[in-house]
Amino acid sequence: MADRQILFSAPMIRALLDGRKTQTRRVVGKRGGRSRPNIFDGTWADSYVLDPGNVSWREDSTPWKAGDRLQVREACAIDGNRVFYRARHEEASARGPRVDVRWRPSIHMPRWASRLTLIVTDVRVQRLQDISETDAIAEGLQPHEAPNGHVTYEVPGAVLGQTPERGFQALWSLINGDDAWAENPWVAAISFDVVKANIDSLPAEREAV
């Protein structure tokens, strides 16, 4: 068990804040001897070699374990002791008055400015396309029912699909590229509880890494 960092894009931060997102998938494995970057949710992560014939070893090979605490990093701006979070800022959604701030990418958010901590409850390794309907919804998709009763699954500003699986497929391809879904990589499916607090305000249970 360890304290780690994890990066998310603005739509996924909003899903965390709204209680819609309780899972994230991160690519693991290697292709052609080269580490494959994971850019889902706007992040980069190291790759890990997997043995497709040994499930328990595959899951043990990922850096995430149940009980880990993940310090969420997101795009922000800092003015003295004030922190503006882009995921909720009016300027980010083109509404309201502009505030003259300099946005920092999520990777440059200082630890003290983080407002979300994830407590890992489960880690599974699976092929990307093996995601279930329940897990697709847990990735942060929001159902929208039209007046005619037709339901689609979306993130704010983007209608993604007519089923949760199709919605997640569209979201993955939107962020990772048109061929990313067809590649069907091995992923770590990380389940977690969301704590709306800075990691350092929680009881210190283990050393950070």
GROMACS .gro file of C-alpha atoms in nm:
model
  209
    1MET     CA    1   0.000   0.000   0.000
    2ALA     CA    2   0.129   0.344  -0.092
    3ASP     CA    3   0.041   0.704  -0.163
    4ARG     CA    4   0.058   0.781  -0.535
    5GLN     CA    5  -0.040   1.049  -0.783
    6ILE     CA    6  -0.294   1.026  -1.063
    7LEU     CA    7  -0.393   1.277  -1.332
    8PHE     CA    8  -0.738   1.343  -1.477
    9SER     CA    9  -0.882   1.571  -1.744
   10ALA     CA   10  -1.151   1.830  -1.665
   11PRO     CA   11  -1.452   1.615  -1.773
   12MET     CA   12  -1.331   1.330  -1.552
   13ILE     CA   13  -1.273   1.567  -1.258
   14ARG     CA   14  -1.633   1.681  -1.291
   15ALA     CA   15  -1.745   1.318  -1.295
   16LEU     CA   16  -1.547   1.254  -0.973
   17LEU     CA   17  -1.698   1.559  -0.804
   18ASP     CA   18  -2.049   1.460  -0.912
   19GLY     CA   19  -2.007   1.106  -0.780
   20ARG     CA   20  -2.045   0.952  -1.127
   21LYS     CA   21  -1.691   0.815  -1.160
   22THR     CA   22  -1.568   0.531  -0.938
   23GLN     CA   23  -1.339   0.354  -1.186
   24THR     CA   24  -1.053   0.440  -1.418
   25ARG     CA   25  -0.862   0.230  -1.668
   26ARG     CA   26  -0.489   0.263  -1.730
   27VAL     CA   27  -0.306   0.084  -2.009
   28VAL     CA   28  -0.048  -0.174  -1.903
   29GLY     CA   29   0.180  -0.389  -2.117
   30LYS     CA   30   0.421  -0.334  -2.403
   31ARG     CA   31   0.394  -0.336  -2.780
   32GLY     CA   32   0.686  -0.414  -3.004
   33GLY     CA   33   0.938  -0.368  -2.722
   34ARG     CA   34   0.834  -0.005  -2.670
   35SER     CA   35   0.646   0.124  -2.370
   36ARG     CA   36   0.296   0.231  -2.469
   37PRO     CA   37   0.183   0.558  -2.309
   38ASN     CA   38  -0.154   0.580  -2.141
   39ILE     CA   39  -0.327   0.905  -2.231
   40PHE     CA   40  -0.678   0.815  -2.120
   41ASP     CA   41  -0.805   1.085  -1.883
   42GLY     CA   42  -0.521   1.306  -2.008
   43THR     CA   43  -0.247   1.116  -1.826
   44TRP     CA   44   0.080   0.943  -1.898
   45ALA     CA   45   0.185   0.631  -1.714
   46ASP     CA   46   0.464   0.376  -1.738
   47SER     CA   47   0.386   0.043  -1.902
   48TYR     CA   48   0.429  -0.296  -1.743
   49VAL     CA   49   0.502  -0.631  -1.906
   50LEU     CA   50   0.214  -0.877  -1.872
   51ASP     CA   51   0.203  -1.253  -1.899
   52PRO     CA   52  -0.131  -1.335  -2.070
   53GLY     CA   53  -0.123  -1.688  -1.928
   54ASN     CA   54  -0.103  -1.594  -1.560
   55VAL     CA   55  -0.387  -1.377  -1.428
   56SER     CA   56  -0.267  -1.344  -1.069
   57TRP     CA   57   0.082  -1.241  -1.180
   58ARG     CA   58  -0.062  -0.985  -1.420
   59GLU     CA   59  -0.262  -0.815  -1.149
   60ASP     CA   60   0.031  -0.818  -0.909
   61SER     CA   61   0.245  -0.652  -1.175
   62THR     CA   62   0.052  -0.325  -1.176
   63PRO     CA   63   0.168  -0.040  -0.949
   64TRP     CA   64  -0.181   0.005  -0.799
   65LYS     CA   65  -0.303  -0.201  -0.503
   66ALA     CA   66  -0.617  -0.203  -0.287
   67GLY     CA   67  -0.566   0.038   0.001
   68ASP     CA   68  -0.348   0.280  -0.198
   69ARG     CA   69  -0.432   0.649  -0.174
   70LEU     CA   70  -0.419   0.842  -0.502
   71GLN     CA   71  -0.359   1.215  -0.493
   72VAL     CA   72  -0.563   1.359  -0.781
   73ARG     CA   73  -0.386   1.621  -0.990
   74GLU     CA   74  -0.584   1.846  -1.225
   75ALA     CA   75  -0.540   2.163  -1.429
   76CYS     CA   76  -0.543   2.467  -1.202
   77ALA     CA   77  -0.422   2.822  -1.154
   78ILE     CA   78  -0.270   2.959  -0.835
   79ASP     CA   79  -0.289   3.320  -0.718
   80GLY     CA   80  -0.118   3.345  -0.380
   81ASN     CA   81  -0.312   3.109  -0.155
   82ARG     CA   82  -0.609   3.094  -0.394
   83VAL     CA   83  -0.652   2.797  -0.625
   84PHE     CA   84  -0.872   2.809  -0.936
   85TYR     CA   85  -0.969   2.464  -1.064
   86ARG     CA   86  -1.025   2.457  -1.437
   87ALA     CA   87  -1.278   2.175  -1.423
   88ARG     CA   88  -1.530   2.400  -1.245
   89HIS     CA   89  -1.413   2.743  -1.351
   90GLU     CA   90  -1.653   2.965  -1.543
   91GLU     CA   91  -1.383   3.062  -1.789
   92ALA     CA   92  -1.332   2.697  -1.879
   93SER     CA   93  -1.695   2.667  -1.990
   94ALA     CA   94  -1.696   3.007  -2.167
   95ARG     CA   95  -1.951   3.156  -1.926
   96GLY     CA   96  -1.927   3.448  -1.686
   97PRO     CA   97  -1.645   3.697  -1.640
   98ARG     CA   98  -1.292   3.607  -1.737
   99VAL     CA   99  -1.033   3.584  -1.463
  100ASP     CA  100  -0.677   3.662  -1.563
  101VAL     CA  101  -0.507   3.346  -1.443
  102ARG     CA  102  -0.234   3.128  -1.582
  103TRP     CA  103  -0.352   2.772  -1.610
  104ARG     CA  104  -0.111   2.497  -1.509
  105PRO     CA  105  -0.144   2.150  -1.664
  106SER     CA  106  -0.242   1.881  -1.418
  107ILE     CA  107   0.108   1.739  -1.401
  108HIS     CA  108   0.228   2.068  -1.245
  109MET     CA  109  -0.034   2.088  -0.968
  110PRO     CA  110   0.142   2.110  -0.630
  111ARG     CA  111   0.048   1.850  -0.372
  112TRP     CA  112  -0.100   2.106  -0.131
  113ALA     CA  113  -0.347   2.230  -0.395
  114SER     CA  114  -0.506   1.890  -0.461
  115ARG     CA  115  -0.867   1.870  -0.343
  116LEU     CA  116  -0.948   1.505  -0.422
  117THR     CA  117  -0.806   1.178  -0.295
  118LEU     CA  118  -0.900   0.832  -0.425
  119ILE     CA  119  -0.886   0.526  -0.200
  120VAL     CA  120  -0.827   0.219  -0.418
  121THR     CA  121  -1.068  -0.063  -0.338
  122ASP     CA  122  -0.992  -0.308  -0.619
  123VAL     CA  123  -0.758  -0.360  -0.916
  124ARG     CA  124  -0.833  -0.600  -1.201
  125VAL     CA  125  -0.637  -0.660  -1.521
  126GLN     CA  126  -0.842  -0.725  -1.832
  127ARG     CA  127  -0.864  -0.651  -2.200
  128LEU     CA  128  -1.008  -0.307  -2.272
  129GLN     CA  129  -1.302  -0.444  -2.472
  130ASP     CA  130  -1.405  -0.676  -2.187
  131ILE     CA  131  -1.557  -0.383  -1.995
  132SER     CA  132  -1.909  -0.454  -1.867
  133GLU     CA  133  -2.210  -0.223  -1.885
  134THR     CA  134  -2.188  -0.155  -1.511
  135ASP     CA  135  -1.817  -0.074  -1.531
  136ALA     CA  136  -1.869   0.152  -1.836
  137ILE     CA  137  -2.115   0.360  -1.636
  138ALA     CA  138  -1.872   0.364  -1.339
  139GLU     CA  139  -1.617   0.528  -1.571
  140GLY     CA  140  -1.823   0.847  -1.545
  141LEU     CA  141  -2.076   0.824  -1.826
  142GLN     CA  142  -2.399   1.010  -1.770
  143PRO     CA  143  -2.730   0.875  -1.909
  144HIS     CA  144  -2.949   1.132  -2.082
  145GLU     CA  145  -3.314   1.062  -2.161
  146ALA     CA  146  -3.467   1.257  -2.446
  147PRO     CA  147  -3.835   1.361  -2.441
  148ASN     CA  148  -3.914   1.064  -2.667
  149GLY     CA  149  -3.764   0.826  -2.409
  150HIS     CA  150  -3.449   0.757  -2.609
  151VAL     CA  151  -3.143   0.724  -2.380
  152THR     CA  152  -2.785   0.811  -2.473
  153TYR     CA  153  -2.468   0.805  -2.266
  154GLU     CA  154  -2.241   1.107  -2.256
  155VAL     CA  155  -1.998   1.327  -2.076
  156PRO     CA  156  -2.082   1.700  -2.060
  157GLY     CA  157  -2.071   1.844  -2.409
  158ALA     CA  158  -2.035   1.513  -2.596
  159VAL     CA  159  -2.295   1.248  -2.677
  160LEU     CA  160  -2.098   0.926  -2.693
  161GLY     CA  161  -2.325   0.628  -2.756
  162GLN     CA  162  -2.660   0.456  -2.726
  163THR     CA  163  -2.534   0.198  -2.474
  164PRO     CA  164  -2.283   0.232  -2.190
  165GLU     CA  165  -2.031   0.012  -2.373
  166ARG     CA  166  -2.061   0.218  -2.693
  167GLY     CA  167  -2.032   0.535  -2.490
  168PHE     CA  168  -1.712   0.421  -2.323
  169GLN     CA  169  -1.571   0.304  -2.657
  170ALA     CA  170  -1.634   0.650  -2.804
  171LEU     CA  171  -1.481   0.821  -2.501
  172TRP     CA  172  -1.168   0.604  -2.515
  173SER     CA  173  -1.127   0.665  -2.889
  174LEU     CA  174  -1.193   1.037  -2.852
  175ILE     CA  175  -0.903   1.077  -2.610
  176ASN     CA  176  -0.663   0.807  -2.728
  177GLY     CA  177  -0.715   0.808  -3.105
  178ASP     CA  178  -0.932   0.637  -3.364
  179ASP     CA  179  -0.745   0.304  -3.351
  180ALA     CA  180  -0.708   0.290  -2.972
  181TRP     CA  181  -1.019   0.079  -2.913
  182ALA     CA  182  -0.938  -0.167  -3.190
  183GLU     CA  183  -0.594  -0.230  -3.034
  184ASN     CA  184  -0.776  -0.377  -2.731
  185PRO     CA  185  -0.482  -0.334  -2.490
  186TRP     CA  186  -0.449  -0.485  -2.144
  187VAL     CA  187  -0.567  -0.234  -1.886
  188ALA     CA  188  -0.572  -0.207  -1.509
  189ALA     CA  189  -0.933  -0.143  -1.405
  190ILE     CA  190  -0.896   0.055  -1.083
  191SER     CA  191  -1.200   0.093  -0.855
  192PHE     CA  192  -1.194   0.354  -0.581
  193ASP     CA  193  -1.381   0.562  -0.326
  194VAL     CA  194  -1.364   0.938  -0.375
  195VAL     CA  195  -1.269   1.156  -0.077
  196LYS     CA  196  -1.319   1.530  -0.133
  197ALA     CA  197  -1.014   1.632   0.067
  198ASN     CA  198  -0.642   1.687   0.028
  199ILE     CA  199  -0.441   1.371   0.083
  200ASP     CA  200  -0.240   1.534   0.363
  201SER     CA  201  -0.558   1.609   0.559
  202LEU     CA  202  -0.629   1.237   0.588
  203PRO     CA  203  -0.471   1.012   0.851
  204ALA     CA  204  -0.118   0.921   0.745
  205GLU     CA  205  -0.131   0.545   0.708
  206ARG     CA  206   0.179   0.481   0.500
  207GLU     CA  207   0.481   0.646   0.347
  208ALA     CA  208   0.435   0.831   0.019
  209VAL     CA  209   0.623   0.707  -0.288
   0.00000   0.00000   0.00000
